[in-house]
Every structure is written in structure tokens, then in C-alpha cells.
Amino acid sequence: MNMDGIRGRLTPNRNLSELTWLRVGGTADYLFQPADADDLALFLTQLDPGVPVFPMGVGSNLIVRDGGLRAVVIRLGRGFNGIEIDGDLITAGAAALDSHVARKAADAGLDLTFLRTIPGSIGGAVRMNAGCYGSYMADVFVSARIVTRVGELREITAEQLAFQYRQSDLPDGAVLVSVKMRAGMGEAAELHARMAAQLQARDKSQPTKDRSAGSTFRNPAGFSSTGQADDVHDLKAWKVIDDAGMRGAMRGGAQMSEKHSNFLINTGGATAADLEGLGEEVRKKVYASCGIQLEWEIMRIGEPQLD
Ligand SMILES: Cc1cc2nc3c(=O)[nH]c(=O)nc-3n(C[C@H](O)[C@H](O)[C@H](O)COP(=O)(O)OP(=O)(O)OC[C@H]3O[C@@H](n4cnc5c(N)ncnc54)[C@H](O)[C@@H]3O)c2cc1C
């Protein structure tokens, strides 16, 4: 691939498994690590429009399939880590880790505590409308800067992103480069104490030391009297998985965690096919046991390995 004036790093056939939390997956045709937003824009301007682009955060919500990804993966690094605070506004580079942003905000007396226990990057948090403890990215989002697939730097609004549960409408191939958030005020010591308590609560109930990608399936939506799915997720995925007898179920090196049955973990040596196959088996068993079709919350990308 010929690129003029690029300052970032372009690597062909890059193995993606070490870039994801689950440590599985094949290679990407190319991995590009831009030096900064202008460098990314220059790269995308020159990239053949027919080549798919996949922006990757820190891979905490991904299963990359064993056959890899026929695409250019864009991974943001050091040039996208900045965090600036101005009054109640926090602007973070898309590669900044959620936990880091939450701590910096708390130091300044700003409440982004819900981000503290989410292991992703700010770009991934916007794309996935990440949230926990009753708060979501959509609640604090003001605007973001993106580089579009054709290499234009633009601002994007909440209306354009149309946040939904664990989802937003980012244009195809666009890469978030920075995000502006507005946070409520709090007392720094109290915010830090709250985050410490949340970390403890997680460690108690979730397999935080294992390789996972967080919740595997969405909590099933309820149904209103009209039969329309609503946005209340009171029925817990872990409960229907337990009822279907799948807590602790294994396939190869993949397991539905004994500690929290909605966490799919790589116990060591799992392939993406083991993980996805086990997830699909859980969906079948749950459907057979209670008629509910679980929906994946983990994104699965790329191609299966051909034998
Ligand atoms: C132990 C554990 C606990 C978790 N708990 C929670 C939780 O409580 N709440 C929750 O919401 N999630 C949770 N997650 C899931 C995950 O951390 C979030 O979805 C997170 O927001 C993903 O961020 P990431 O940077 O890892 O994105 P990735 O997994 O790398 O990518 C996810 C999506 O975001 C897109 N993306 C990432 N960066 C960019 C960018 N710069 N520009 C454009 N698109 C981008 C990718 O293309 C992909 O579509 C958990 C995961 C783990 C492993």
C-alpha cells in the first residue's frame, strides 16, 4: 500500500489477538496507528474507497474471528490520549481509557464515576453508548470530533449519533478522535470513594480477573401490552442462562463463567470459534428452555477460519 507523507505506523498482516481482551482472532490486512488526527485524515484521503476501515478501541467488547479481518484496522494511540478540563466540560482523546478519564474528572470535582469500571476507551464508550450504575455515555455527551471514511475532520452531535441501548449511529468507517462531555459537580474525595466501592462491587460479582468481553448478551427487553419490545431490561440474561443449565458450560477453552453466567471467558487456549460457538449454544438452550432469544452484546467481527 502506497501512502505519501504519513507519520503513523502501517503494519501489514497484523495479528489482532493481542489487541483484544479475549486474546483471540486472526490477522487484519493492515493495522494503521496514526500519529494524530491530521495524519489519520491524510491516510484516509489516500486510502482506496473500496477498502473497509474498522476503528478499534482496546478490544474490550470484541470477538475477532479466527480468520481475521479483511480491512484496515485503525488503532489510536499516544496522540489521542489527552484529557482537558474546562469548567464542567471534559474533552478527552478517543484513545483515553474510561478509567483514566473518570479519575482525572474526579480530581477536578467532576462526576464521570460511571466510567471508572468500564475497561474500554472513550471512542469505544461513545460507539457502544457504554454505561453502568444507571448512567450512560449519552447522559454526558456534548459533541465529538470524527475523521470520516474519506478523510474529513468533522464535528458530530448527539442527534446525529442517535444513542440507543449499547449503540450509536456512527457513520460507516468514521473514526472518533476526541469527545467532549459535560459532568455534574461533586466532592473529589467522595467521587473517589464511590469509584473504589464500585470496583469492589464488580470484583465481588464479576470475573474481573479473567479474560472476557463483559456482558455477553443483553438483558432481554420486556414487552408492553402491545407486544412491542420496550427498553426495560429487568429480566436478567444471567438468570435465563442459569435456568437453561449453562452456568459453567465449556467448549474448548471457552466457558460461561461460574462466577457470573453472562460472562463468556477464555480460560486459556480458546479460539474465537470456541467462544462464539459456546455463545450460540447458550442462545439455543435459552430459547429451548424459555422461548427468549438472547441478543449478543459482544460484537463479533471478521471471518471464520477456513479448514
Ligand atoms: C470486564 C468487562 C466489563 C465490562 N463492563 C461494561 C459495562 O459495565 N458497561 C458497558 O457499557 N460495557 C462494559 N464492557 C464492554 C466494553 O468495555 C465497552 O463496550 C467499551 O465501551 C468498549 O470500548 P473499547 O475501546 O474496548 O472498544 P472496542 O471493543 O475496541 O470496540 C467496540 C466498538 O467501538 C468501536 N470503536 C472503538 N473505538 C472507536 C473509535 N475511536 N472510533 C470509532 N469507533 C470506535 C469499534 O469499531 C467497535 O464497533 C465491559 C467489558 C469487560 C471486558
PDB file of N, CA and C in Angstrom, residues 10 12 19-20 44 74 108 148 168 172 197 199 205 268 274 287:
ATOM      1  N   LEU A  10       2.085   1.858   9.710  1.00  0.00           N
ATOM      2  CA  LEU A  10       1.217   0.955   8.950  1.00  0.00           C
ATOM      3  C   LEU A  10       1.852  -0.433   8.957  1.00  0.00           C
ATOM      4  N   PRO A  12       1.365  -4.470   7.856  1.00  0.00           N
ATOM      5  CA  PRO A  12       0.558  -5.465   7.148  1.00  0.00           C
ATOM      6  C   PRO A  12       0.398  -6.732   7.977  1.00  0.00           C
ATOM      7  N   LEU A  19      -4.520  -7.635  20.729  1.00  0.00           N
ATOM      8  CA  LEU A  19      -5.111  -6.304  20.890  1.00  0.00           C
ATOM      9  C   LEU A  19      -6.535  -6.379  21.446  1.00  0.00           C
ATOM     10  N   THR A  20      -6.981  -7.589  21.779  1.00  0.00           N
ATOM     11  CA  THR A  20      -8.334  -7.703  22.332  1.00  0.00           C
ATOM     12  C   THR A  20      -8.286  -8.339  23.716  1.00  0.00           C
ATOM     13  N   LEU A  44      -6.648   8.473   5.326  1.00  0.00           N
ATOM     14  CA  LEU A  44      -7.961   8.057   4.804  1.00  0.00           C
ATOM     15  C   LEU A  44      -8.263   8.716   3.460  1.00  0.00           C
ATOM     16  N   ILE A  74      -7.920   0.653  12.325  1.00  0.00           N
ATOM     17  CA  ILE A  74      -7.297   1.887  12.808  1.00  0.00           C
ATOM     18  C   ILE A  74      -7.268   1.820  14.331  1.00  0.00           C
ATOM     19  N   ALA A 108     -10.835  16.787  39.559  1.00  0.00           N
ATOM     20  CA  ALA A 108     -11.300  18.163  39.334  1.00  0.00           C
ATOM     21  C   ALA A 108     -12.714  18.377  39.883  1.00  0.00           C
ATOM     22  N   THR A 148     -13.927  11.277   8.936  1.00  0.00           N
ATOM     23  CA  THR A 148     -14.823  10.430   8.143  1.00  0.00           C
ATOM     24  C   THR A 148     -14.002   9.451   7.286  1.00  0.00           C
ATOM     25  N   SER A 168     -24.731   3.411  18.924  1.00  0.00           N
ATOM     26  CA  SER A 168     -24.918   4.748  18.358  1.00  0.00           C
ATOM     27  C   SER A 168     -24.699   4.647  16.849  1.00  0.00           C
ATOM     28  N   ASP A 172     -20.397   4.851   8.791  1.00  0.00           N
ATOM     29  CA  ASP A 172     -19.525   3.720   8.463  1.00  0.00           C
ATOM     30  C   ASP A 172     -18.077   4.147   8.230  1.00  0.00           C
ATOM     31  N   ALA A 197     -15.666   1.904  45.737  1.00  0.00           N
ATOM     32  CA  ALA A 197     -16.744   0.977  46.118  1.00  0.00           C
ATOM     33  C   ALA A 197     -17.261   0.225  44.891  1.00  0.00           C
ATOM     34  N   LEU A 199     -15.568  -0.502  42.186  1.00  0.00           N
ATOM     35  CA  LEU A 199     -14.565  -1.511  41.788  1.00  0.00           C
ATOM     36  C   LEU A 199     -14.708  -2.762  42.648  1.00  0.00           C
ATOM     37  N   SER A 205     -18.814  -9.591  42.135  1.00  0.00           N
ATOM     38  CA  SER A 205     -19.871 -10.257  41.369  1.00  0.00           C
ATOM     39  C   SER A 205     -19.446 -10.697  39.969  1.00  0.00           C
ATOM     40  N   GLY A 268      -8.014 -19.934  28.615  1.00  0.00           N
ATOM     41  CA  GLY A 268      -6.645 -20.181  28.116  1.00  0.00           C
ATOM     42  C   GLY A 268      -6.763 -21.083  26.907  1.00  0.00           C
ATOM     43  N   ASP A 274     -14.486 -21.290  19.424  1.00  0.00           N
ATOM     44  CA  ASP A 274     -14.953 -21.847  20.707  1.00  0.00           C
ATOM     45  C   ASP A 274     -15.889 -20.853  21.403  1.00  0.00           C
ATOM     46  N   TYR A 287     -33.354 -20.431  24.371  1.00  0.00           N
ATOM     47  CA  TYR A 287     -34.586 -20.378  23.575  1.00  0.00           C
ATOM     48  C   TYR A 287     -35.433 -21.623  23.844  1.00  0.00           C
TER      49      TYR A 287
END
